[in-house]
Short mmCIF file of C-alpha atoms and ligand atoms in Angstrom, two decimals:
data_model
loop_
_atom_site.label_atom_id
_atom_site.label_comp_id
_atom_site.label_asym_id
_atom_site.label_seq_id
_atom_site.Cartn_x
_atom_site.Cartn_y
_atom_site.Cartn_z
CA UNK A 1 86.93 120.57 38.46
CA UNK A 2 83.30 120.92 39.04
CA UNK A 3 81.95 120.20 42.87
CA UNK A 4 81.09 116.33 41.82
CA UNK A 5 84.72 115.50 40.70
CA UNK A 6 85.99 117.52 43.83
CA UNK A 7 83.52 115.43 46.25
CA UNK A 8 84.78 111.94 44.04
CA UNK A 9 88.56 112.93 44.45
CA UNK A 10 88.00 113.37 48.43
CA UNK A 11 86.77 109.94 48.60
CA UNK A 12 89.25 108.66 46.32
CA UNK A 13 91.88 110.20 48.56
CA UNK A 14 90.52 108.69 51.72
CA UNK A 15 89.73 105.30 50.06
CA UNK A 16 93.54 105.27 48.82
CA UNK A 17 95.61 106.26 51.02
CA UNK A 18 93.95 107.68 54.21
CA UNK A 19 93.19 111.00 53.71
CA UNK A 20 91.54 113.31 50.38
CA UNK A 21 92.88 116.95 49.18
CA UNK A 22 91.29 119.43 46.38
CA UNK A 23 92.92 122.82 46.15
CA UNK A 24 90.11 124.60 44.98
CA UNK A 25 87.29 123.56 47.37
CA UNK A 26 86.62 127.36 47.91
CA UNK A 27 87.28 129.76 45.10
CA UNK A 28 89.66 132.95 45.27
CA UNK A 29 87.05 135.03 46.43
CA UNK A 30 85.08 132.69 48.58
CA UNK A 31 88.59 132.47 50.40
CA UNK A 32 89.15 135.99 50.59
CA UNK A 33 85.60 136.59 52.08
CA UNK A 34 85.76 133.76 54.47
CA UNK A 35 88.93 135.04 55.78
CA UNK A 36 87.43 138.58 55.81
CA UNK A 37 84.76 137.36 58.08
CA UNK A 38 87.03 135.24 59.96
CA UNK A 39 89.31 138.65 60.80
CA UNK A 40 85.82 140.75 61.48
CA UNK A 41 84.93 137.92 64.23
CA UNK A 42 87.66 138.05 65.87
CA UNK A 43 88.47 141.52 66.11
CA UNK A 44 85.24 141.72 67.73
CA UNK A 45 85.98 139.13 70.41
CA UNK A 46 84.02 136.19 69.51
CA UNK A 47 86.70 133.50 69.36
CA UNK A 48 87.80 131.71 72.66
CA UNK A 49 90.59 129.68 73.12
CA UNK A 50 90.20 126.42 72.17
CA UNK A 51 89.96 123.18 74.38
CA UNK A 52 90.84 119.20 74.36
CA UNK A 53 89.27 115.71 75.36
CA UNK A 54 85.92 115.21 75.53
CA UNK A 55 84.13 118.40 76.28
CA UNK A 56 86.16 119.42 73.00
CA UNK A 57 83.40 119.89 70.78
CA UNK A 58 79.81 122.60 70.64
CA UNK A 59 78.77 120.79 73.82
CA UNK A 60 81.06 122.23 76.51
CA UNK A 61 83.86 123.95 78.10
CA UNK A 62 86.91 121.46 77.49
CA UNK A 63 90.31 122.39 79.50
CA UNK A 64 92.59 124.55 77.73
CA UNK A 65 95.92 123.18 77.70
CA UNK A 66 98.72 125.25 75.79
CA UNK A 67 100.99 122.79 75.80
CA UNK A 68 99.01 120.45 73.40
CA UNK A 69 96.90 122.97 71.56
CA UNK A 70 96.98 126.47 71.11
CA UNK A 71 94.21 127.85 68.44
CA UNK A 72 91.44 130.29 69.10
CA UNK A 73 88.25 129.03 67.67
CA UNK A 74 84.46 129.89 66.89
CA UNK A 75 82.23 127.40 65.97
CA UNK A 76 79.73 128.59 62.88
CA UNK A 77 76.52 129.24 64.15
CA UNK A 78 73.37 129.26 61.76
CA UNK A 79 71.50 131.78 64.53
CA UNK A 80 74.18 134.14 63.12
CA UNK A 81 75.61 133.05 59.98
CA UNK A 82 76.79 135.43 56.99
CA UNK A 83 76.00 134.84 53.23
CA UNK A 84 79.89 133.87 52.88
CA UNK A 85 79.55 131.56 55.87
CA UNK A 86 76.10 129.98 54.33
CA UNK A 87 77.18 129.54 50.80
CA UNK A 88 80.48 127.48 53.16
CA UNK A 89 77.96 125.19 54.82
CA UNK A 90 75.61 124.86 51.92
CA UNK A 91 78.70 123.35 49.94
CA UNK A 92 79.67 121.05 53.02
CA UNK A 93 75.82 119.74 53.24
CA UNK A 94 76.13 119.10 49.37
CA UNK A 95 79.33 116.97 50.58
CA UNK A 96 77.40 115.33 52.91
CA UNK A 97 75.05 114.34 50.69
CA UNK A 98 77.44 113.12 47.83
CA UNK A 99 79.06 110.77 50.98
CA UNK A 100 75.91 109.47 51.45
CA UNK A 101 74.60 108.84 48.04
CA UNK A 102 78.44 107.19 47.21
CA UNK A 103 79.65 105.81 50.57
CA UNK A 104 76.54 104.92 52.93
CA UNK A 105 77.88 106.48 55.49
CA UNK A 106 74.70 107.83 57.24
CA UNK A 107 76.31 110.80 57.86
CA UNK A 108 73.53 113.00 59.46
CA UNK A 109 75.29 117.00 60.28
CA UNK A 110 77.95 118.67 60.69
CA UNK A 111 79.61 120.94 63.31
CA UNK A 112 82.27 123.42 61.84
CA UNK A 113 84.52 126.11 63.76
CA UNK A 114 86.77 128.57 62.33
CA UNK A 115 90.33 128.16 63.61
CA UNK A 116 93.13 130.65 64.31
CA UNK A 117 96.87 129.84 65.28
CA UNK A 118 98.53 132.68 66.25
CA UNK A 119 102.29 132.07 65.38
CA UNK A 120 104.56 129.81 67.35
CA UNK A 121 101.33 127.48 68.40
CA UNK A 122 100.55 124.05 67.39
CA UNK A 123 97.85 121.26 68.03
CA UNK A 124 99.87 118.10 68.64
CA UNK A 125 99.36 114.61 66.88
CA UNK A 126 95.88 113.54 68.41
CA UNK A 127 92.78 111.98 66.99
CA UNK A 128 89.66 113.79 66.49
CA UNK A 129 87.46 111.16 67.93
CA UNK A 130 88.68 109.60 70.66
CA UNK A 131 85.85 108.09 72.47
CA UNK A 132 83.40 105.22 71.13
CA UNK A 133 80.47 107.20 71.46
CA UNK A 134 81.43 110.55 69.49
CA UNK A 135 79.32 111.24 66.35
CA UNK A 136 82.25 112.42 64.45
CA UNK A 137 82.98 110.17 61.42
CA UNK A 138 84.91 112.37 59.21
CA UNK A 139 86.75 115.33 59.64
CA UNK A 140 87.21 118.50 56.93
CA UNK A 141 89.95 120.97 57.24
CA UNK A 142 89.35 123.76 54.86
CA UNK A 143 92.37 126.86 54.53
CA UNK A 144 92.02 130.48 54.52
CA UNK A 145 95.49 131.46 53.94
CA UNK A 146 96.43 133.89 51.66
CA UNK A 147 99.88 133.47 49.98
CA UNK A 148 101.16 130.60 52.16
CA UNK A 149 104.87 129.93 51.65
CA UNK A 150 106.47 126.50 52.90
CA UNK A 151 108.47 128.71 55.07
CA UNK A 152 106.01 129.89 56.80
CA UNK A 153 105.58 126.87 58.19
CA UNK A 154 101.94 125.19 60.03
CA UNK A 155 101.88 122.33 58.14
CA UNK A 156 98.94 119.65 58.90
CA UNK A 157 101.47 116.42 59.25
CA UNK A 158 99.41 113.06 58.79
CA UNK A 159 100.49 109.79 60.07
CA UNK A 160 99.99 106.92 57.48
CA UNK A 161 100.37 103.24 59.25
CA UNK A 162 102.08 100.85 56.13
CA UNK A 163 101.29 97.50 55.67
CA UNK A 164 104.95 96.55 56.82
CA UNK A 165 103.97 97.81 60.64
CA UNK A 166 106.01 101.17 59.66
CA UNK A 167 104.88 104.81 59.97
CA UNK A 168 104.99 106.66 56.57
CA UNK A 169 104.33 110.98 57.56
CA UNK A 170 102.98 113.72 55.03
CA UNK A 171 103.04 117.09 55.37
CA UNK A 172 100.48 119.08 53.14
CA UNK A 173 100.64 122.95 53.78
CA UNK A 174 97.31 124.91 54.68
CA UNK A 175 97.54 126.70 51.43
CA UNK A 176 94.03 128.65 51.25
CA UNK A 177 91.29 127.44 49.30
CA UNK A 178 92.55 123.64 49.87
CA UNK A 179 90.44 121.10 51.83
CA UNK A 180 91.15 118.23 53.86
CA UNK A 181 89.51 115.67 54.43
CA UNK A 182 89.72 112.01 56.72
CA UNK A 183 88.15 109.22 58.72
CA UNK A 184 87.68 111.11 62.09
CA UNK A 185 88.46 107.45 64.35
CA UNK A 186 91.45 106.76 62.70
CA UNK A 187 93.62 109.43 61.02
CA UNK A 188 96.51 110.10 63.46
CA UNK A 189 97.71 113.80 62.79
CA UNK A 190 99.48 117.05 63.95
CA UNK A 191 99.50 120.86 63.34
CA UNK A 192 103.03 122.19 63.42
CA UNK A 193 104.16 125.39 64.67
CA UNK A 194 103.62 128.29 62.24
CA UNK A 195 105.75 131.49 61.95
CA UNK A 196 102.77 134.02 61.08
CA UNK A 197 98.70 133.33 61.58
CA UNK A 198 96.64 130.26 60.34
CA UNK A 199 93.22 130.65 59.53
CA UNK A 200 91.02 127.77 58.50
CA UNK A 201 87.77 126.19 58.67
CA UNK A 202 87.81 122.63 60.80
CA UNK A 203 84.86 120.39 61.46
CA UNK A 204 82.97 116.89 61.90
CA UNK A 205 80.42 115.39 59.64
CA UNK A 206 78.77 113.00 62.20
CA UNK A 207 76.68 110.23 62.42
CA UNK A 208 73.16 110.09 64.54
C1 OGA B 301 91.88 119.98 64.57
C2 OGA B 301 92.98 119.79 63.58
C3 OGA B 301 94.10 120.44 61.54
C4 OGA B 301 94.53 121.67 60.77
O1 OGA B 301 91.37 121.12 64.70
O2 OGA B 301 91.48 118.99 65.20
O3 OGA B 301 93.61 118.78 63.65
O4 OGA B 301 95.25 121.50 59.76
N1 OGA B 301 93.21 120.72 62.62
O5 OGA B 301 94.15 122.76 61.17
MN1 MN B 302 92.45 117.22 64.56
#
């Protein structure tokens, strides 16, 4: 699929049924050099545990709280950014773009943070914007796994509200290379517990 048929199937996804999925956002090697970098930053120190509610985004120091989330994350800095990491946000401003050109969204930046879960931690279900004023319209999950198995568990689990009033749930597994993508304000979803390490990419496009 070239990018333009990836960016149309994302929509699609979200127009259709809540939420879009490619497989091969990133390439083989563009996951493999992500996740490189990804394992260099952290064995440096650079990641911090990760927080919730409203401080939960570049802006502040949100409370950590184990018992609802438990990745380590560091948000992508340009100051600092790699050529790996800048071809990453150069395809996610091209998505941007596409949104706007297609959907009108006015969607204005983005703010992206690499994510680990160590095994046996979780982010329970939650909504990534949760207060009128947040800027965050749509939210992109993009996997750096190599070789994940559906044993190793992790899945993201989305909650799909039917038109009968009943709750329909997927699971799609953070297989690398595949990206996520979904209305920010209104896609209920969880992280479930994983049995080895979870790497990913997860951010906002937002609004002014
Ligand atoms: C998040 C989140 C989903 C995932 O960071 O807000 O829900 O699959 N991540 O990592
Ligand atoms: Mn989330």
């Amino acid at each position: 699929m070239n990018t333009e048929a990836l960016f149309e199937s994302l929509i699609d996804g979200i127009l259709e049924t809540g939420y879009g999925v490619v497989d091969s956002f990133l390439a083989p090697n563009e996951v493999v050099a992500l996740r490189n970098r990804l394992q260099k930053r952290q064995a440096a120190g650079q990641f911090r545990e990760a927080g919730i509610g409203r401080a939960a985004d570049q802006s502040g120091q949100a409370a950590v709280e184990k018992a609802i989330r438990g990745d380590e994350i560091l948000w992508l800095d340009v100051a600092t950014v790699t050529p790996e990491e800048s071809a990453f946000l150069e395809r996610i401003d091209q998505f941007i773009g596409y949104v706007n050109r297609t959907c009108y969204l006015g969607l204005r930046d983005s703010e992206l943070h690499y994510a680990r879960y160590p095994a046996g931690t979780f982010y329970k279900r939650h909504l990534d914007r949760f207060r009128s004023d947040s800027r965050r319209r749509l939210s992109v999950v993009c996997y750096l796994n190599d070789n994940w198995q559906p044993t190793d568990g992790g899945q993201l689990a989305v909650y799909l509200p039917q038109p009968d009033g009943s709750e329909q749930t997927t699971l799609i597994e953070p297989v690398g290379g595949r990206l996520v993508c979904f209305d920010s304000g209104l896609l209920e979803h969880e992280v479930l517990p994983a049995s080895r390490d979870r790497l990913s990419i997860t951010g906002w496009l937002r609004t002014d």
